mmCIF file of C-alpha atoms in Angstrom:
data_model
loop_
_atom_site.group_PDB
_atom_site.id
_atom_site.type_symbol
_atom_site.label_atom_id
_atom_site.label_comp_id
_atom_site.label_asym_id
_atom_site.label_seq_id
_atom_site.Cartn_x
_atom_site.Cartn_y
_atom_site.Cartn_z
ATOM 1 C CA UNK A 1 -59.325 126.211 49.287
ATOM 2 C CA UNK A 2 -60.239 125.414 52.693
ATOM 3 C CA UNK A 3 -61.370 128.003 55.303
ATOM 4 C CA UNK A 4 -61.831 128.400 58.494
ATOM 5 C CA UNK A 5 -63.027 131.733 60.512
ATOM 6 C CA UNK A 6 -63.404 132.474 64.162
ATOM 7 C CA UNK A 7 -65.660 134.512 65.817
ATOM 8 C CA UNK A 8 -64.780 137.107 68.116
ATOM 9 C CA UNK A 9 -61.880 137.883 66.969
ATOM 10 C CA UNK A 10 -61.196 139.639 70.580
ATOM 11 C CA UNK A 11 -63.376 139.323 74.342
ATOM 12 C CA UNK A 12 -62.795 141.155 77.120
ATOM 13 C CA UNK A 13 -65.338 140.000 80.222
ATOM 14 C CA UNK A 14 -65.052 139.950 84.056
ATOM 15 C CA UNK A 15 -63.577 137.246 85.673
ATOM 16 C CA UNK A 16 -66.809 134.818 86.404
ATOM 17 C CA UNK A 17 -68.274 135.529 83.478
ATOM 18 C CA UNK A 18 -68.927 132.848 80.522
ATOM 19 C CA UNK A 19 -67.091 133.009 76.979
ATOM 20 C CA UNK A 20 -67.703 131.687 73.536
ATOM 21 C CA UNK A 21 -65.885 131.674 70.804
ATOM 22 C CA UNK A 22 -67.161 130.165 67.408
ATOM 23 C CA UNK A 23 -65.674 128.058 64.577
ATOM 24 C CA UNK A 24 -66.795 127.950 60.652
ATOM 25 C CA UNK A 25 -65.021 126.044 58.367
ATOM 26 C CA UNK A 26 -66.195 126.207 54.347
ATOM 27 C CA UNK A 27 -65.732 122.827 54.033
ATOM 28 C CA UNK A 28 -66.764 119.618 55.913
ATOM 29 C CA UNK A 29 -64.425 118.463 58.386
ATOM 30 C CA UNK A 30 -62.817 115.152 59.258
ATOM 31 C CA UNK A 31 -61.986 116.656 62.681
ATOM 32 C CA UNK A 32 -61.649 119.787 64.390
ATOM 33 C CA UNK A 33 -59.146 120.703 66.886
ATOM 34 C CA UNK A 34 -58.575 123.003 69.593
ATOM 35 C CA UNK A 35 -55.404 124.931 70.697
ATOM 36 C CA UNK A 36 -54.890 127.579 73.452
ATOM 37 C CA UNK A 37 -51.608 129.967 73.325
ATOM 38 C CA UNK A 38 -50.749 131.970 76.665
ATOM 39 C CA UNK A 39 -49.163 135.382 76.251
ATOM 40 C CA UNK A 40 -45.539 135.257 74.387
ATOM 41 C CA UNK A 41 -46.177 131.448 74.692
ATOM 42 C CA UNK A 42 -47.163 128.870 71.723
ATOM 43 C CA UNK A 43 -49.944 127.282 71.013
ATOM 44 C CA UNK A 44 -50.659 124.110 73.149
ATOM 45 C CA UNK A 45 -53.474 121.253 71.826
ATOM 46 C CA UNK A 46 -56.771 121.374 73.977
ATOM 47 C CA UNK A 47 -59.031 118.884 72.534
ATOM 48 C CA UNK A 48 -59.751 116.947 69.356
ATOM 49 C CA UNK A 49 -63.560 116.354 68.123
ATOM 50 C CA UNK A 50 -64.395 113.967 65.341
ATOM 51 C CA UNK A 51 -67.875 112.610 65.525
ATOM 52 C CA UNK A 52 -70.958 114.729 64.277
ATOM 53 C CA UNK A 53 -72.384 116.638 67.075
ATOM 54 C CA UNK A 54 -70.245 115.464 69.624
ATOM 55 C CA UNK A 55 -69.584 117.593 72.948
ATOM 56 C CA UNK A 56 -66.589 117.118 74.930
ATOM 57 C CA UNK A 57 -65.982 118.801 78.379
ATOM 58 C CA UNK A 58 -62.620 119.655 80.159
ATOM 59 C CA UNK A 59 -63.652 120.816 83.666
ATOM 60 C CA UNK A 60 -64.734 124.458 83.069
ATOM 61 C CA UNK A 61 -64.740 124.209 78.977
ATOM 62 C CA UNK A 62 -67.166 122.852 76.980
ATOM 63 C CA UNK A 63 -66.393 122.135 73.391
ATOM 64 C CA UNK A 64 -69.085 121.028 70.600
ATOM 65 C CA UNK A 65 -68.591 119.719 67.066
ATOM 66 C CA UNK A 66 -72.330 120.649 64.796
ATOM 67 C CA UNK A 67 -74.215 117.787 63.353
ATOM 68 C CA UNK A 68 -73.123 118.913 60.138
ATOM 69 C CA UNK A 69 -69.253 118.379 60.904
ATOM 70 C CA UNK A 70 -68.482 122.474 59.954
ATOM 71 C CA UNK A 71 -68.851 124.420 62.773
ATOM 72 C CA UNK A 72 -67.498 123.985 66.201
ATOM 73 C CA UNK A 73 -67.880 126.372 69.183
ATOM 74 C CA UNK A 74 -65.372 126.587 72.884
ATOM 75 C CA UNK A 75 -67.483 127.814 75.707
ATOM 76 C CA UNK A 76 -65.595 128.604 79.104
ATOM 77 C CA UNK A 77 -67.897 129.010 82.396
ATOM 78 C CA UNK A 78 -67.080 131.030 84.835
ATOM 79 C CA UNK A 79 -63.983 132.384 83.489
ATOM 80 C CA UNK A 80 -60.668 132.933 85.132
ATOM 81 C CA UNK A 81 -56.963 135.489 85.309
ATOM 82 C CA UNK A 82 -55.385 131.713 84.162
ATOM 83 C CA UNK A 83 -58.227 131.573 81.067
ATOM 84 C CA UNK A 84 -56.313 134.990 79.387
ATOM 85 C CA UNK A 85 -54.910 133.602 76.080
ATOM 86 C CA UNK A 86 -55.643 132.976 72.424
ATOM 87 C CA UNK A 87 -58.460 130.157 71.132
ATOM 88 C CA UNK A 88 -57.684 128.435 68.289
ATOM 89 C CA UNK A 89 -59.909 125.914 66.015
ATOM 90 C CA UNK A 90 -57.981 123.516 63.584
ATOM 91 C CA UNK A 91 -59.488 121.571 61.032
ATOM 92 C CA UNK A 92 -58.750 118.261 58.857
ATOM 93 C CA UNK A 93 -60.942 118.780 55.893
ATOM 94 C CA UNK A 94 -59.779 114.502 55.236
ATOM 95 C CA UNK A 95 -58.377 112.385 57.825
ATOM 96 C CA UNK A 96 -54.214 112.675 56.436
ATOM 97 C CA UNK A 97 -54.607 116.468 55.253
ATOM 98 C CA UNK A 98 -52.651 119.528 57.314
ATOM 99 C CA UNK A 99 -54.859 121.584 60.064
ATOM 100 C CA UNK A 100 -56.112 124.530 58.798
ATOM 101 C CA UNK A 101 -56.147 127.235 61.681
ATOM 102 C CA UNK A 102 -58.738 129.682 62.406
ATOM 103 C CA UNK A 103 -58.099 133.274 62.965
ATOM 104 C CA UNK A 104 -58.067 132.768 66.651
ATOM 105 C CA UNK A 105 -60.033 134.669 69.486
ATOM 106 C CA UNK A 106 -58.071 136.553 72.158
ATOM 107 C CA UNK A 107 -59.626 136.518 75.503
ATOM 108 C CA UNK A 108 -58.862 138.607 78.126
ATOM 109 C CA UNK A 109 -60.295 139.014 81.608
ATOM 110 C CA UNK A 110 -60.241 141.497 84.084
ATOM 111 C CA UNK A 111 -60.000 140.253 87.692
ATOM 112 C CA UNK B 1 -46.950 113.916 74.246
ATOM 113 C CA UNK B 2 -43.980 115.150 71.614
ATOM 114 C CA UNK B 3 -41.698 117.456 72.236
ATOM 115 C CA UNK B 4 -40.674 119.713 69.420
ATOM 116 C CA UNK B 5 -37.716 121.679 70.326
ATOM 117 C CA UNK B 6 -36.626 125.531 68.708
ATOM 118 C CA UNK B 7 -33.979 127.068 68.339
ATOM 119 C CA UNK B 8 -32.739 130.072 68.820
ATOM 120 C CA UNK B 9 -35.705 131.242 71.289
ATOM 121 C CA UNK B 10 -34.842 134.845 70.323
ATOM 122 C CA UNK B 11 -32.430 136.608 68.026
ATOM 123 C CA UNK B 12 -31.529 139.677 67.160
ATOM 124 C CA UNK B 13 -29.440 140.629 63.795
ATOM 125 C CA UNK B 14 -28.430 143.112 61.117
ATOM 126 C CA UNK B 15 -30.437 144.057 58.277
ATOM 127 C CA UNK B 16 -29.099 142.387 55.392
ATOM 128 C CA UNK B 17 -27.632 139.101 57.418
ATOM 129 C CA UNK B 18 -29.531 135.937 56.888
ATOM 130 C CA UNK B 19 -30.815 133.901 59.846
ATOM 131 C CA UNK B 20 -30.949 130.079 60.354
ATOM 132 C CA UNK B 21 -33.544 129.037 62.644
ATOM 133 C CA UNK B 22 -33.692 125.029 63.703
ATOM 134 C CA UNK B 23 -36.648 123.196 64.507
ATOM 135 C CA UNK B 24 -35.735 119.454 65.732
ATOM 136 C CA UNK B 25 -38.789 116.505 67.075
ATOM 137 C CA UNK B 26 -37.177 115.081 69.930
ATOM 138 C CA UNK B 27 -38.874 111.805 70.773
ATOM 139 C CA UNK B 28 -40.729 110.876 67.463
ATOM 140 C CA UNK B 29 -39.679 111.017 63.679
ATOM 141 C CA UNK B 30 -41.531 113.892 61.841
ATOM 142 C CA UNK B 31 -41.978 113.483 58.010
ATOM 143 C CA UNK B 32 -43.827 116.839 57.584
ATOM 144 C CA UNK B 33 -42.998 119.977 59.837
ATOM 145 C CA UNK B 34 -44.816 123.472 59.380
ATOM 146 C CA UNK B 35 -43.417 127.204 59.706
ATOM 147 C CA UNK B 36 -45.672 129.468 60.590
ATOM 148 C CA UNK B 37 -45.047 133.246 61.195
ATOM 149 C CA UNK B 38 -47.438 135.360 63.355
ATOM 150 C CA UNK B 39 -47.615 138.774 63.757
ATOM 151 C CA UNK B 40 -48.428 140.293 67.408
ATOM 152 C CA UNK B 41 -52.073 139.407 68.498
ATOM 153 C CA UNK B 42 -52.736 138.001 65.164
ATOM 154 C CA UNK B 43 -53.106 134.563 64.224
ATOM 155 C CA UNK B 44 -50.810 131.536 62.882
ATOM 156 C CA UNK B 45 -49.449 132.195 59.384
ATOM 157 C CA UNK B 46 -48.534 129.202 57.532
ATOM 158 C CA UNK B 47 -45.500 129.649 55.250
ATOM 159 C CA UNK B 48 -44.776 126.101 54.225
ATOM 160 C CA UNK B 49 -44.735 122.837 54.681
ATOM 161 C CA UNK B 50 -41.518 121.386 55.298
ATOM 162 C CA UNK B 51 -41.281 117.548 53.473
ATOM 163 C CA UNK B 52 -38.290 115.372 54.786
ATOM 164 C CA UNK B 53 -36.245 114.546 51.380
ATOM 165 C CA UNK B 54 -38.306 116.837 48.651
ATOM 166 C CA UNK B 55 -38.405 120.154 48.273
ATOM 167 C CA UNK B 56 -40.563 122.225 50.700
ATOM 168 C CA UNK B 57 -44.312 123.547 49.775
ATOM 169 C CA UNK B 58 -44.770 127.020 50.048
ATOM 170 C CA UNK B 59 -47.896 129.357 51.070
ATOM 171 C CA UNK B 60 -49.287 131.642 48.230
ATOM 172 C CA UNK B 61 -47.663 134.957 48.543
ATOM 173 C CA UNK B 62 -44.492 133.612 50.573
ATOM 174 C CA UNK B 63 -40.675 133.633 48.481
ATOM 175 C CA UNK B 64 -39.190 131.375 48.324
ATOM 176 C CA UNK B 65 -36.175 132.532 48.032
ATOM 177 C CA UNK B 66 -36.475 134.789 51.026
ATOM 178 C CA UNK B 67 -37.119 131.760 53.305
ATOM 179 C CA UNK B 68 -35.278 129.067 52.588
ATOM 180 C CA UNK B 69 -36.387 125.254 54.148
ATOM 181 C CA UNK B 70 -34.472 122.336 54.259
ATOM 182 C CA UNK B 71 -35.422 119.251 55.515
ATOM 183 C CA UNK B 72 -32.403 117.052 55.811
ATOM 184 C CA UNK B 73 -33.193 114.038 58.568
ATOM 185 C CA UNK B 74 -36.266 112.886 60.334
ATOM 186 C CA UNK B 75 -36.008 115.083 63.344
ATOM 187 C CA UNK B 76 -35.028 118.334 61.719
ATOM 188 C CA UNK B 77 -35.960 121.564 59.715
ATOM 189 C CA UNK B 78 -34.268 124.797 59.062
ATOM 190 C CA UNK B 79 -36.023 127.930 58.291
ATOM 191 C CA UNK B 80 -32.862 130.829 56.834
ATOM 192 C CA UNK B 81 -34.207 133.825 56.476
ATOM 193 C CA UNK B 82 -31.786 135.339 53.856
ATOM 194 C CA UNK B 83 -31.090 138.914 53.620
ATOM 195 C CA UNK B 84 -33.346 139.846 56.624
ATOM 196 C CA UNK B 85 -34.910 143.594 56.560
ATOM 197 C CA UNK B 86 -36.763 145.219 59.265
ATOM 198 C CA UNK B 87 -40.284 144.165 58.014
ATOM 199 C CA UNK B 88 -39.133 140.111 58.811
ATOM 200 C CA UNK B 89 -38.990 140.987 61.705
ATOM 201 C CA UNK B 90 -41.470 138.540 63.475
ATOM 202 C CA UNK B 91 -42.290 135.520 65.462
ATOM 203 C CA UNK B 92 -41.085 132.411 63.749
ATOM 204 C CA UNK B 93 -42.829 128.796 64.588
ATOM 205 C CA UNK B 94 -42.331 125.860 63.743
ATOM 206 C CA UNK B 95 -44.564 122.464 64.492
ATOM 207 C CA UNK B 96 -43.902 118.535 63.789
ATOM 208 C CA UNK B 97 -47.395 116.843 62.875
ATOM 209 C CA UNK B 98 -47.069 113.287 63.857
ATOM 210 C CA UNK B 99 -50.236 112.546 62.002
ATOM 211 C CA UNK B 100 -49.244 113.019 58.843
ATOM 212 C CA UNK B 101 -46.057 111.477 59.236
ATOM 213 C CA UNK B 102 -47.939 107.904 60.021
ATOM 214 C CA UNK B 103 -47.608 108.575 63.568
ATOM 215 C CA UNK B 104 -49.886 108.071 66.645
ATOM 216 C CA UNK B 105 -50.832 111.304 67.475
ATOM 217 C CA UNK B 106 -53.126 113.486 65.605
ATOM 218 C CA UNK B 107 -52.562 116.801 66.977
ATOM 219 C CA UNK B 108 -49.586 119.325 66.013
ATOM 220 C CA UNK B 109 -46.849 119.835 68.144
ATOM 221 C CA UNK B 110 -45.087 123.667 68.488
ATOM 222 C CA UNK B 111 -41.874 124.343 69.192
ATOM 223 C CA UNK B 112 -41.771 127.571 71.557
ATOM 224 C CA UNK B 113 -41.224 129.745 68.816
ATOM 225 C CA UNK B 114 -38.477 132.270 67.574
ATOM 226 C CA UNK B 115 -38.777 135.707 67.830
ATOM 227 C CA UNK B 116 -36.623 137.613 64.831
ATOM 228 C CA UNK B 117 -35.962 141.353 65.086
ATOM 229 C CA UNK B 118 -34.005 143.271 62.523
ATOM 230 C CA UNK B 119 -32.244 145.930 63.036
#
């Protein structure tokens, strides 16, 4: 079946640094998602990509779908206390299957 | 966007009760729900897929038994965890995906999530 892994699977960096984390799916995707859970909270939808190598920016993030529709990568610039949380890619391997969730990347950042 | 709604937030019980846990869409009708379980710092674990009128799907590896779904209406699903041990012990979500439901929206919507501990 369908998989999808996430790369780190925890970051630590300074507040003001950058952070990436990186998406891989085995399969093509129809679309990727992206979800973001706070501390004892639950995850809560970012962003949704669906064309091939499309790039989609929400003020300080900066999220990118590859050409080939299986990878997908969240970079944050200049990170901040408020960007502590779990990353999460979900994809749709066809347009009306379920989101298959990545393993998630914990980011912490030290102020 | 959709509100999915949880309940109870938090629960505490004995070993060898069984736990109902209610997960209700409150401003659109939701087809297909998911429970997921995670584990602390780890990722979502799906354990079904909860179908309004048929019988749930269940994850490889997951009892069925154990965790019992029910679908009844088009706003609600019940996860009962029967004869809870320690090791259920957990955090318990559930989500509403309007998508696949022939909705508008194609992202999932959480509920807030239940945390289970058993004593």
């Amino acid at each position: 079946g369908q998989q999808v892994m996430q790369i780190p699977q925890y970051q630590h960096v300074q507040e003001g640094e950058d952070f990436t984390t990186y998406c891989n799916s085995s399969t093509t995707l129809s679309n990727i998602q992206w979800y973001k859970q706070r501390p004892g909270g639950h995850p809560v939808f970012l962003i949704q990509l669906v064309k091939s190598g499309e790039v989609k920016k929400q003020k300080r993030l900066t999220f990118q779908f590859g050409e080939a529709k299986k990878n997908s990568s969240l970079h944050i610039t200049a990170t901040q206390t408020t960007d502590v949380g779990t990353y999460f890619c979900a994809g749709r391997e066809t347009s009306g299957s379920r989101l298959t969730f990545g393993e998630g990347t914990q980011l912490t950042v030290n102020p | 966007g959709a509100v999915v709604s949880q309940h109870p937030s938090r629960v505490i019980c004995k070993s060898g009760t069984s736990v109902k846990i209610e997960c209700r869409s409150l401003d659109f009708q939701a087809t297909t729900m998911f429970w997921y379980r995670q584990f602390p710092k780890k990722s979502l674990m799906l354990m079904a897929t909860s179908n309004e009128g048929s019988k749930a799907t269940y994850e490889q590896g997951v009892e069925k038994d154990k965790f019992l779904i029910n679908h009844a209406s088009l706003t609600l699903s019940t996860l009962t965890v029967t004869s809870a041990h320690p090791e259920d012990s957990s955090f318990y979500i559930c989500s509403a995906d309007p998508w696949t439901s022939g909705g508008a929206y194609n992202e999932q919507f959480f509920g807030p999530g239940t945390r289970l501990t058993v004593l």
